[in-house]
Amino acid sequence: MQWTSLLLLAGLCSLSGAQYEEDPHWFSHYLRSQQSTYYDPYDPYPYEPYEPYPYGVEEGPAYAYGSPSPPEPRDCPQECDCPPNFPTAMYCDNRNLKYLPFVPSRMKYVYFQNNQISSIQEGVFDNATGLLWIAVHGNQITSDKVGRKVFSKLRHLERLYLDHNNLTRMPGPLPRSLRELHLNHNQISRVPNNALEGLENLTALYLQHNEIQEVGSAMRGLRSLILLDLSYNHLRRVPDGLPLALEQLYLEHNNVYTVPDSYFRGSPRLLYVRLSHNSLTNNGLASNTFNSSSLLELDLSYNQLQKIPPVNTNLENLYLQGNRINEFSISSFCTVVDVMNFSKLQVLRLDGNEIQR
């Protein structure tokens, strides 16, 4: 019996040795074959239950440099990318999409820019009410195909990118949490007085390159607004009242022909004003229109001014090129000239005018 066992053992060893000589890596192949079953990140019926990554990026698992990337979470739409290292971001940009895909509830940042999307259907974001950023710029979205309440449930939304589309109306209602609203490069023709109602946290509003003819008093309630860009529109009048916190105002390339007296004094933090390429004349400006102590930069270039309008001594940059100015008067910069009262002007452009020697 013992001799029989020894003969069997010797036969097995010789068989193993022969297999090893044919394939020296057979044992590695064997071990791999005994590992867990193959994982397909897009398989709707996985072999084992999947535990999603934590919501916070800083709380996610750490992966050693050079190690293979973990599989994408299984709730990510096949049209998009959901990087495991950024578990709350979904990238669906530049993919020729014609619709908005499903948004998982864990998402906070979604990017749909540069596609062929034409509508934002009602309820598309209802599953992801914790969204902070939505980027749908560079598409073909029209106002008639934007759900009336599509953004109303997003109570944490901070940035909304709707620029470079085909919008003809202001979207709304919008959540009060919004801080940045990008609507530039559309076809919006007017801003109703209640279009921005309730947006008390809005700090930046981009409306440049539209067809806006009238703004009215829509900006008055934006008490946190710092930047307002209405350049490249068809405005004939400046907005009725500016927000108290405003620091930057861009109105270049419009048809503005007049600015009310002391118009900028209602915004004591205003630093930069650009009104170039308009239709301003001295008849449409009061003597104290630009005499604001907070202003650091004023651009009035390429208008129809014949005289230099009075400015405050705190002004540092004044652009007046491309007008019809025919005289230079020191009183436009200093009402009283002495050691204690002098202009802080550093840049003054008067080229392209009609000033004689």
mmCIF file of C-alpha atoms in Angstrom:
data_model
loop_
_atom_site.group_PDB
_atom_site.id
_atom_site.type_symbol
_atom_site.label_atom_id
_atom_site.label_comp_id
_atom_site.label_asym_id
_atom_site.label_seq_id
_atom_site.Cartn_x
_atom_site.Cartn_y
_atom_site.Cartn_z
ATOM 1 C CA MET A 1 0.000 0.000 0.000
ATOM 2 C CA GLN A 2 2.785 2.387 0.854
ATOM 3 C CA TRP A 3 4.555 1.562 -2.437
ATOM 4 C CA THR A 4 1.314 2.299 -4.311
ATOM 5 C CA SER A 5 0.995 5.755 -2.642
ATOM 6 C CA LEU A 6 4.592 6.583 -3.478
ATOM 7 C CA LEU A 7 4.114 5.642 -7.125
ATOM 8 C CA LEU A 8 0.968 7.838 -7.383
ATOM 9 C CA LEU A 9 2.778 10.807 -5.802
ATOM 10 C CA ALA A 10 5.703 10.390 -8.169
ATOM 11 C CA GLY A 11 3.347 10.341 -11.144
ATOM 12 C CA LEU A 12 1.655 13.561 -10.036
ATOM 13 C CA CYS A 13 5.002 15.275 -9.556
ATOM 14 C CA SER A 14 6.168 14.237 -12.998
ATOM 15 C CA LEU A 15 2.893 15.513 -14.521
ATOM 16 C CA SER A 16 3.277 18.856 -12.729
ATOM 17 C CA GLY A 17 6.871 19.134 -13.852
ATOM 18 C CA ALA A 18 5.921 18.470 -17.450
ATOM 19 C CA GLN A 19 3.198 21.135 -17.316
ATOM 20 C CA TYR A 20 5.621 23.580 -15.758
ATOM 21 C CA GLU A 21 8.117 22.979 -18.562
ATOM 22 C CA GLU A 22 5.438 23.659 -21.205
ATOM 23 C CA ASP A 23 4.130 26.814 -19.463
ATOM 24 C CA PRO A 24 6.326 28.230 -16.693
ATOM 25 C CA HIS A 25 3.515 30.652 -15.706
ATOM 26 C CA TRP A 26 0.785 28.039 -15.349
ATOM 27 C CA PHE A 27 0.569 28.489 -11.607
ATOM 28 C CA SER A 28 0.004 32.272 -11.964
ATOM 29 C CA HIS A 29 -2.764 31.570 -14.464
ATOM 30 C CA TYR A 30 -4.284 29.143 -12.040
ATOM 31 C CA LEU A 31 -4.310 31.677 -9.209
ATOM 32 C CA ARG A 32 -5.885 34.332 -11.438
ATOM 33 C CA SER A 33 -8.593 31.911 -12.469
ATOM 34 C CA GLN A 34 -9.521 31.476 -8.834
ATOM 35 C CA GLN A 35 -9.980 35.214 -8.208
ATOM 36 C CA SER A 36 -13.365 36.941 -8.009
ATOM 37 C CA THR A 37 -15.553 37.084 -11.081
ATOM 38 C CA TYR A 38 -15.018 39.777 -13.733
ATOM 39 C CA TYR A 39 -16.524 43.178 -12.930
ATOM 40 C CA ASP A 40 -18.331 45.194 -15.583
ATOM 41 C CA PRO A 41 -19.088 48.758 -14.414
ATOM 42 C CA TYR A 42 -22.029 49.006 -16.817
ATOM 43 C CA ASP A 43 -23.564 45.607 -15.944
ATOM 44 C CA PRO A 44 -27.022 46.290 -14.492
ATOM 45 C CA TYR A 45 -26.964 42.936 -12.678
ATOM 46 C CA PRO A 46 -23.663 42.730 -10.782
ATOM 47 C CA TYR A 47 -22.519 39.621 -9.021
ATOM 48 C CA GLU A 48 -21.991 41.420 -5.753
ATOM 49 C CA PRO A 49 -23.757 44.451 -4.240
ATOM 50 C CA TYR A 50 -21.955 47.727 -4.889
ATOM 51 C CA GLU A 51 -21.320 50.289 -2.193
ATOM 52 C CA PRO A 52 -21.237 53.851 -3.617
ATOM 53 C CA TYR A 53 -18.386 56.196 -2.821
ATOM 54 C CA PRO A 54 -18.902 58.803 -0.098
ATOM 55 C CA TYR A 55 -20.386 62.112 -1.234
ATOM 56 C CA GLY A 56 -17.473 64.315 -0.207
ATOM 57 C CA VAL A 57 -14.349 64.222 -2.339
ATOM 58 C CA GLU A 58 -12.167 64.602 0.712
ATOM 59 C CA GLU A 59 -13.833 61.581 2.329
ATOM 60 C CA GLY A 60 -13.353 59.295 -0.664
ATOM 61 C CA PRO A 61 -10.872 56.402 -0.753
ATOM 62 C CA ALA A 62 -7.240 57.235 -1.405
ATOM 63 C CA TYR A 63 -5.490 55.484 -4.271
ATOM 64 C CA ALA A 64 -1.726 55.069 -4.470
ATOM 65 C CA TYR A 65 0.083 56.805 -7.299
ATOM 66 C CA GLY A 66 0.398 54.516 -10.294
ATOM 67 C CA SER A 67 -2.326 52.120 -9.172
ATOM 68 C CA PRO A 68 -5.150 51.336 -11.615
ATOM 69 C CA SER A 69 -8.172 53.628 -11.462
ATOM 70 C CA PRO A 70 -11.213 52.176 -9.687
ATOM 71 C CA PRO A 71 -14.297 51.447 -11.775
ATOM 72 C CA GLU A 72 -16.887 54.150 -12.280
ATOM 73 C CA PRO A 73 -19.966 54.016 -10.055
ATOM 74 C CA ARG A 74 -22.768 52.066 -11.665
ATOM 75 C CA ASP A 75 -25.389 54.797 -11.506
ATOM 76 C CA CYS A 76 -23.448 56.949 -13.989
ATOM 77 C CA PRO A 77 -25.187 57.296 -17.385
ATOM 78 C CA GLN A 78 -23.370 55.520 -20.206
ATOM 79 C CA GLU A 79 -23.243 58.816 -22.159
ATOM 80 C CA CYS A 80 -21.187 60.500 -19.430
ATOM 81 C CA ASP A 81 -18.092 60.151 -17.270
ATOM 82 C CA CYS A 82 -18.244 60.105 -13.470
ATOM 83 C CA PRO A 83 -14.642 60.059 -12.193
ATOM 84 C CA PRO A 84 -14.336 58.072 -8.945
ATOM 85 C CA ASN A 85 -11.883 60.644 -7.639
ATOM 86 C CA PHE A 86 -14.649 63.277 -8.008
ATOM 87 C CA PRO A 87 -17.744 61.296 -7.046
ATOM 88 C CA THR A 88 -20.071 64.308 -7.123
ATOM 89 C CA ALA A 89 -19.183 65.452 -10.668
ATOM 90 C CA MET A 90 -20.668 64.198 -13.946
ATOM 91 C CA TYR A 91 -19.098 65.134 -17.300
ATOM 92 C CA CYS A 92 -21.332 64.901 -20.369
ATOM 93 C CA ASP A 93 -19.793 67.692 -22.452
ATOM 94 C CA ASN A 94 -18.796 67.578 -26.144
ATOM 95 C CA ARG A 95 -20.676 64.334 -26.938
ATOM 96 C CA ASN A 96 -23.284 65.450 -29.506
ATOM 97 C CA LEU A 97 -26.054 64.777 -26.995
ATOM 98 C CA LYS A 98 -29.565 65.883 -27.978
ATOM 99 C CA TYR A 99 -31.124 65.383 -24.559
ATOM 100 C CA LEU A 100 -30.240 65.715 -20.881
ATOM 101 C CA PRO A 101 -29.465 62.282 -19.396
ATOM 102 C CA PHE A 102 -30.482 61.021 -15.983
ATOM 103 C CA VAL A 103 -28.663 62.768 -13.106
ATOM 104 C CA PRO A 104 -27.858 60.572 -10.066
ATOM 105 C CA SER A 105 -28.892 61.948 -6.713
ATOM 106 C CA ARG A 106 -25.313 62.219 -5.395
ATOM 107 C CA MET A 107 -24.252 64.721 -8.059
ATOM 108 C CA LYS A 108 -23.388 68.332 -7.228
ATOM 109 C CA TYR A 109 -21.629 69.403 -10.450
ATOM 110 C CA VAL A 110 -22.982 68.496 -13.896
ATOM 111 C CA TYR A 111 -21.476 69.546 -17.227
ATOM 112 C CA PHE A 112 -23.570 69.330 -20.417
ATOM 113 C CA GLN A 113 -21.890 72.100 -22.426
ATOM 114 C CA ASN A 114 -21.150 72.025 -26.144
ATOM 115 C CA ASN A 115 -23.772 69.511 -27.231
ATOM 116 C CA GLN A 116 -26.938 69.708 -29.348
ATOM 117 C CA ILE A 117 -29.420 69.841 -26.482
ATOM 118 C CA SER A 118 -32.548 71.807 -27.384
ATOM 119 C CA SER A 119 -34.661 71.491 -24.219
ATOM 120 C CA ILE A 120 -34.495 71.274 -20.433
ATOM 121 C CA GLN A 121 -37.514 69.173 -19.667
ATOM 122 C CA GLU A 122 -39.566 69.563 -16.499
ATOM 123 C CA GLY A 123 -38.337 67.404 -13.630
ATOM 124 C CA VAL A 124 -34.972 66.516 -15.167
ATOM 125 C CA PHE A 125 -33.132 67.629 -12.011
ATOM 126 C CA ASP A 126 -35.714 66.488 -9.439
ATOM 127 C CA ASN A 127 -33.612 63.464 -8.520
ATOM 128 C CA ALA A 128 -30.538 65.612 -7.755
ATOM 129 C CA THR A 129 -31.784 68.465 -5.626
ATOM 130 C CA GLY A 130 -28.320 68.977 -4.102
ATOM 131 C CA LEU A 131 -26.816 70.355 -7.319
ATOM 132 C CA LEU A 132 -24.436 73.304 -6.929
ATOM 133 C CA TRP A 133 -23.338 73.887 -10.559
ATOM 134 C CA ILE A 134 -25.214 73.284 -13.803
ATOM 135 C CA ALA A 135 -23.409 73.946 -17.094
ATOM 136 C CA VAL A 136 -25.562 73.735 -20.239
ATOM 137 C CA HIS A 137 -23.878 76.465 -22.272
ATOM 138 C CA GLY A 138 -23.053 76.037 -25.927
ATOM 139 C CA ASN A 139 -26.241 74.193 -26.854
ATOM 140 C CA GLN A 140 -29.440 74.957 -28.825
ATOM 141 C CA ILE A 141 -31.835 75.535 -25.945
ATOM 142 C CA THR A 142 -34.873 77.742 -26.627
ATOM 143 C CA SER A 143 -37.059 79.460 -24.054
ATOM 144 C CA ASP A 144 -40.188 77.544 -25.102
ATOM 145 C CA LYS A 145 -38.476 74.270 -24.229
ATOM 146 C CA VAL A 146 -37.305 75.156 -20.732
ATOM 147 C CA GLY A 147 -39.535 73.794 -17.989
ATOM 148 C CA ARG A 148 -41.262 76.495 -16.006
ATOM 149 C CA LYS A 149 -40.208 75.048 -12.621
ATOM 150 C CA VAL A 150 -37.172 73.058 -13.733
ATOM 151 C CA PHE A 151 -34.813 74.984 -11.400
ATOM 152 C CA SER A 152 -37.202 75.781 -8.553
ATOM 153 C CA LYS A 153 -36.394 72.694 -6.432
ATOM 154 C CA LEU A 154 -32.633 73.221 -6.569
ATOM 155 C CA ARG A 155 -32.331 75.068 -3.280
ATOM 156 C CA HIS A 156 -28.535 74.833 -3.165
ATOM 157 C CA LEU A 157 -27.740 75.842 -6.749
ATOM 158 C CA GLU A 158 -24.959 78.450 -6.903
ATOM 159 C CA ARG A 159 -23.905 78.678 -10.570
ATOM 160 C CA LEU A 160 -26.045 78.339 -13.670
ATOM 161 C CA TYR A 161 -24.461 78.503 -17.124
ATOM 162 C CA LEU A 162 -27.067 79.046 -19.866
ATOM 163 C CA ASP A 163 -24.944 81.206 -22.156
ATOM 164 C CA HIS A 164 -24.455 80.593 -25.886
ATOM 165 C CA ASN A 165 -27.947 79.210 -26.481
ATOM 166 C CA ASN A 166 -31.106 80.449 -28.242
ATOM 167 C CA LEU A 167 -33.005 81.877 -25.288
ATOM 168 C CA THR A 168 -35.371 84.763 -26.002
ATOM 169 C CA ARG A 169 -36.681 85.236 -22.448
ATOM 170 C CA MET A 170 -35.247 85.310 -18.955
ATOM 171 C CA PRO A 171 -35.572 81.875 -17.309
ATOM 172 C CA GLY A 172 -37.396 81.506 -14.037
ATOM 173 C CA PRO A 173 -38.271 81.180 -11.325
ATOM 174 C CA LEU A 174 -34.707 80.698 -10.124
ATOM 175 C CA PRO A 175 -33.566 79.513 -6.677
ATOM 176 C CA ARG A 176 -32.596 82.121 -4.088
ATOM 177 C CA SER A 177 -29.274 80.381 -3.503
ATOM 178 C CA LEU A 178 -27.957 81.392 -6.948
ATOM 179 C CA ARG A 179 -24.683 83.345 -6.926
ATOM 180 C CA GLU A 180 -23.704 83.447 -10.607
ATOM 181 C CA LEU A 181 -26.060 83.573 -13.585
ATOM 182 C CA HIS A 182 -24.593 83.340 -17.097
ATOM 183 C CA LEU A 183 -27.093 84.294 -19.833
ATOM 184 C CA ASN A 184 -24.749 86.008 -22.285
ATOM 185 C CA HIS A 185 -24.774 85.278 -26.027
ATOM 186 C CA ASN A 186 -28.492 84.570 -26.323
ATOM 187 C CA GLN A 187 -31.407 86.432 -27.956
ATOM 188 C CA ILE A 188 -33.043 87.923 -24.857
ATOM 189 C CA SER A 189 -34.832 91.193 -25.700
ATOM 190 C CA ARG A 190 -35.942 92.481 -22.297
ATOM 191 C CA VAL A 191 -35.542 91.953 -18.569
ATOM 192 C CA PRO A 192 -38.929 92.261 -16.791
ATOM 193 C CA ASN A 193 -38.980 93.937 -13.393
ATOM 194 C CA ASN A 194 -39.746 90.650 -11.625
ATOM 195 C CA ALA A 195 -37.358 88.465 -13.653
ATOM 196 C CA LEU A 196 -34.705 88.436 -10.923
ATOM 197 C CA GLU A 197 -37.009 88.666 -7.941
ATOM 198 C CA GLY A 198 -35.723 86.999 -4.788
ATOM 199 C CA LEU A 199 -32.130 86.557 -5.970
ATOM 200 C CA GLU A 200 -30.654 88.284 -2.951
ATOM 201 C CA ASN A 201 -27.468 86.200 -3.033
ATOM 202 C CA LEU A 202 -26.615 86.825 -6.681
ATOM 203 C CA THR A 203 -23.128 88.345 -7.010
ATOM 204 C CA ALA A 204 -22.512 88.195 -10.795
ATOM 205 C CA LEU A 205 -24.968 88.600 -13.681
ATOM 206 C CA TYR A 206 -23.775 88.160 -17.269
ATOM 207 C CA LEU A 207 -26.205 89.438 -19.941
ATOM 208 C CA GLN A 208 -23.779 90.665 -22.600
ATOM 209 C CA HIS A 209 -24.296 89.930 -26.295
ATOM 210 C CA ASN A 210 -28.096 89.779 -26.262
ATOM 211 C CA GLU A 211 -30.790 91.965 -27.823
ATOM 212 C CA ILE A 212 -31.921 93.692 -24.643
ATOM 213 C CA GLN A 213 -33.634 97.037 -25.186
ATOM 214 C CA GLU A 214 -34.971 97.629 -21.708
ATOM 215 C CA VAL A 215 -33.992 96.652 -18.187
ATOM 216 C CA GLY A 216 -36.149 98.865 -15.993
ATOM 217 C CA SER A 217 -35.816 98.367 -12.238
ATOM 218 C CA ALA A 218 -35.040 94.648 -12.367
ATOM 219 C CA MET A 219 -31.622 95.164 -10.733
ATOM 220 C CA ARG A 220 -32.710 97.055 -7.643
ATOM 221 C CA GLY A 221 -33.448 94.012 -5.509
ATOM 222 C CA LEU A 222 -30.070 92.374 -6.158
ATOM 223 C CA ARG A 223 -28.504 93.595 -2.957
ATOM 224 C CA SER A 224 -25.438 91.317 -3.211
ATOM 225 C CA LEU A 225 -24.661 91.983 -6.873
ATOM 226 C CA ILE A 226 -21.006 92.914 -7.475
ATOM 227 C CA LEU A 227 -20.688 92.520 -11.256
ATOM 228 C CA LEU A 228 -23.260 93.460 -13.915
ATOM 229 C CA ASP A 229 -22.437 93.002 -17.603
ATOM 230 C CA LEU A 230 -24.967 94.407 -20.098
ATOM 231 C CA SER A 231 -22.520 95.176 -22.872
ATOM 232 C CA TYR A 232 -23.278 94.522 -26.553
ATOM 233 C CA ASN A 233 -27.037 95.036 -26.338
ATOM 234 C CA HIS A 234 -29.516 97.647 -27.628
ATOM 235 C CA LEU A 235 -30.030 99.717 -24.473
ATOM 236 C CA ARG A 236 -30.927 103.370 -24.879
ATOM 237 C CA ARG A 237 -31.102 104.032 -21.147
ATOM 238 C CA VAL A 238 -29.109 102.834 -18.173
ATOM 239 C CA PRO A 239 -30.898 100.563 -15.657
ATOM 240 C CA ASP A 240 -33.252 102.292 -13.229
ATOM 241 C CA GLY A 241 -31.199 102.219 -10.066
ATOM 242 C CA LEU A 242 -28.095 100.192 -9.349
ATOM 243 C CA PRO A 243 -27.521 97.699 -6.511
ATOM 244 C CA LEU A 244 -25.853 99.068 -3.413
ATOM 245 C CA ALA A 245 -22.976 96.539 -3.462
ATOM 246 C CA LEU A 246 -22.147 96.907 -7.170
ATOM 247 C CA GLU A 247 -18.436 97.227 -8.007
ATOM 248 C CA GLN A 248 -18.236 96.584 -11.763
ATOM 249 C CA LEU A 249 -20.645 97.880 -14.411
ATOM 250 C CA TYR A 250 -20.182 97.104 -18.108
ATOM 251 C CA LEU A 251 -22.470 98.937 -20.560
ATOM 252 C CA GLU A 252 -20.201 99.312 -23.599
ATOM 253 C CA HIS A 253 -21.516 98.825 -27.146
ATOM 254 C CA ASN A 254 -25.098 99.978 -26.564
ATOM 255 C CA ASN A 255 -27.126 103.022 -27.661
ATOM 256 C CA VAL A 256 -27.140 104.894 -24.333
ATOM 257 C CA TYR A 257 -27.410 108.642 -24.908
ATOM 258 C CA THR A 258 -27.974 109.956 -21.380
ATOM 259 C CA VAL A 259 -27.076 109.216 -17.753
ATOM 260 C CA PRO A 260 -29.031 110.849 -14.876
ATOM 261 C CA ASP A 261 -27.410 113.263 -12.457
ATOM 262 C CA SER A 262 -25.615 111.608 -9.486
ATOM 263 C CA TYR A 263 -26.566 108.245 -10.981
ATOM 264 C CA PHE A 264 -23.531 106.407 -9.603
ATOM 265 C CA ARG A 265 -23.681 107.803 -6.090
ATOM 266 C CA GLY A 266 -26.301 105.205 -5.188
ATOM 267 C CA SER A 267 -23.554 102.581 -5.427
ATOM 268 C CA PRO A 268 -20.821 103.737 -3.023
ATOM 269 C CA ARG A 269 -18.617 100.692 -3.810
ATOM 270 C CA LEU A 270 -18.602 101.158 -7.569
ATOM 271 C CA LEU A 271 -15.044 100.954 -8.941
ATOM 272 C CA TYR A 272 -15.235 100.298 -12.698
ATOM 273 C CA VAL A 273 -17.666 101.756 -15.244
ATOM 274 C CA ARG A 274 -17.435 101.145 -18.976
ATOM 275 C CA LEU A 275 -19.691 103.145 -21.294
ATOM 276 C CA SER A 276 -17.604 103.119 -24.445
ATOM 277 C CA HIS A 277 -19.173 102.809 -27.911
ATOM 278 C CA ASN A 278 -22.482 104.464 -27.016
ATOM 279 C CA SER A 279 -24.230 107.684 -28.079
ATOM 280 C CA LEU A 280 -23.344 109.932 -25.148
ATOM 281 C CA THR A 281 -23.244 113.698 -25.661
ATOM 282 C CA ASN A 282 -22.547 116.492 -23.199
ATOM 283 C CA ASN A 283 -26.215 117.506 -23.432
ATOM 284 C CA GLY A 284 -27.188 114.114 -22.017
ATOM 285 C CA LEU A 285 -24.878 114.375 -19.017
ATOM 286 C CA ALA A 286 -25.368 116.432 -15.868
ATOM 287 C CA SER A 287 -22.410 118.145 -14.278
ATOM 288 C CA ASN A 288 -22.129 115.616 -11.427
ATOM 289 C CA THR A 289 -22.910 112.436 -13.335
ATOM 290 C CA PHE A 290 -19.418 110.975 -12.975
ATOM 291 C CA ASN A 291 -18.342 112.825 -9.845
ATOM 292 C CA SER A 292 -18.328 109.681 -7.705
ATOM 293 C CA SER A 293 -15.596 109.339 -5.081
ATOM 294 C CA SER A 294 -15.460 105.526 -5.356
ATOM 295 C CA LEU A 295 -14.726 105.336 -9.097
ATOM 296 C CA LEU A 296 -11.235 104.224 -10.082
ATOM 297 C CA GLU A 297 -11.760 103.563 -13.794
ATOM 298 C CA LEU A 298 -14.140 105.255 -16.244
ATOM 299 C CA ASP A 299 -14.301 104.402 -19.939
ATOM 300 C CA LEU A 300 -16.224 106.909 -22.093
ATOM 301 C CA SER A 301 -14.315 106.301 -25.307
ATOM 302 C CA TYR A 302 -15.964 106.315 -28.746
ATOM 303 C CA ASN A 303 -18.963 108.464 -27.920
ATOM 304 C CA GLN A 304 -19.919 111.972 -29.125
ATOM 305 C CA LEU A 305 -18.552 114.083 -26.299
ATOM 306 C CA GLN A 306 -17.248 117.564 -27.118
ATOM 307 C CA LYS A 307 -16.031 118.444 -23.628
ATOM 308 C CA ILE A 308 -14.373 116.473 -20.854
ATOM 309 C CA PRO A 309 -17.037 115.744 -18.218
ATOM 310 C CA PRO A 310 -16.140 116.590 -14.616
ATOM 311 C CA VAL A 311 -14.765 113.641 -12.665
ATOM 312 C CA ASN A 312 -13.758 113.048 -9.065
ATOM 313 C CA THR A 313 -10.174 113.574 -7.947
ATOM 314 C CA ASN A 314 -9.990 109.908 -6.827
ATOM 315 C CA LEU A 315 -10.329 108.665 -10.405
ATOM 316 C CA GLU A 316 -7.176 106.890 -11.639
ATOM 317 C CA ASN A 317 -7.976 105.800 -15.214
ATOM 318 C CA LEU A 318 -9.999 107.858 -17.698
ATOM 319 C CA TYR A 319 -10.507 106.803 -21.312
ATOM 320 C CA LEU A 320 -11.871 109.479 -23.675
ATOM 321 C CA GLN A 321 -10.335 108.507 -27.023
ATOM 322 C CA GLY A 322 -12.448 108.538 -30.165
ATOM 323 C CA ASN A 323 -14.780 111.414 -29.189
ATOM 324 C CA ARG A 324 -15.183 114.982 -30.535
ATOM 325 C CA ILE A 325 -13.508 116.773 -27.651
ATOM 326 C CA ASN A 326 -12.102 120.111 -28.819
ATOM 327 C CA GLU A 327 -10.713 121.622 -25.625
ATOM 328 C CA PHE A 328 -8.785 120.581 -22.530
ATOM 329 C CA SER A 329 -9.819 122.102 -19.201
ATOM 330 C CA ILE A 330 -8.095 121.421 -15.880
ATOM 331 C CA SER A 331 -11.380 122.207 -14.112
ATOM 332 C CA SER A 332 -12.745 118.884 -15.346
ATOM 333 C CA PHE A 333 -10.305 117.148 -12.988
ATOM 334 C CA CYS A 334 -9.872 119.612 -10.110
ATOM 335 C CA THR A 335 -12.344 122.300 -9.108
ATOM 336 C CA VAL A 336 -9.686 123.855 -6.868
ATOM 337 C CA VAL A 337 -5.976 123.490 -7.616
ATOM 338 C CA ASP A 338 -3.727 123.549 -4.547
ATOM 339 C CA VAL A 339 -1.335 121.343 -2.602
ATOM 340 C CA MET A 340 -4.104 119.539 -0.706
ATOM 341 C CA ASN A 341 -6.501 119.113 -3.628
ATOM 342 C CA PHE A 342 -5.054 117.252 -6.597
ATOM 343 C CA SER A 343 -6.116 114.611 -9.073
ATOM 344 C CA LYS A 344 -4.950 110.995 -8.629
ATOM 345 C CA LEU A 345 -5.272 110.359 -12.346
ATOM 346 C CA GLN A 346 -2.639 107.979 -13.698
ATOM 347 C CA VAL A 347 -3.952 107.141 -17.190
ATOM 348 C CA LEU A 348 -5.652 109.655 -19.479
ATOM 349 C CA ARG A 349 -6.381 108.882 -23.127
ATOM 350 C CA LEU A 350 -7.460 111.710 -25.418
ATOM 351 C CA ASP A 351 -6.249 110.401 -28.776
ATOM 352 C CA GLY A 352 -8.622 110.529 -31.709
ATOM 353 C CA ASN A 353 -10.297 113.800 -30.668
ATOM 354 C CA GLU A 354 -10.352 117.331 -32.104
ATOM 355 C CA ILE A 355 -8.207 119.190 -29.583
ATOM 356 C CA GLN A 356 -6.199 121.995 -31.165
ATOM 357 C CA ARG A 357 -2.814 123.198 -30.030
#
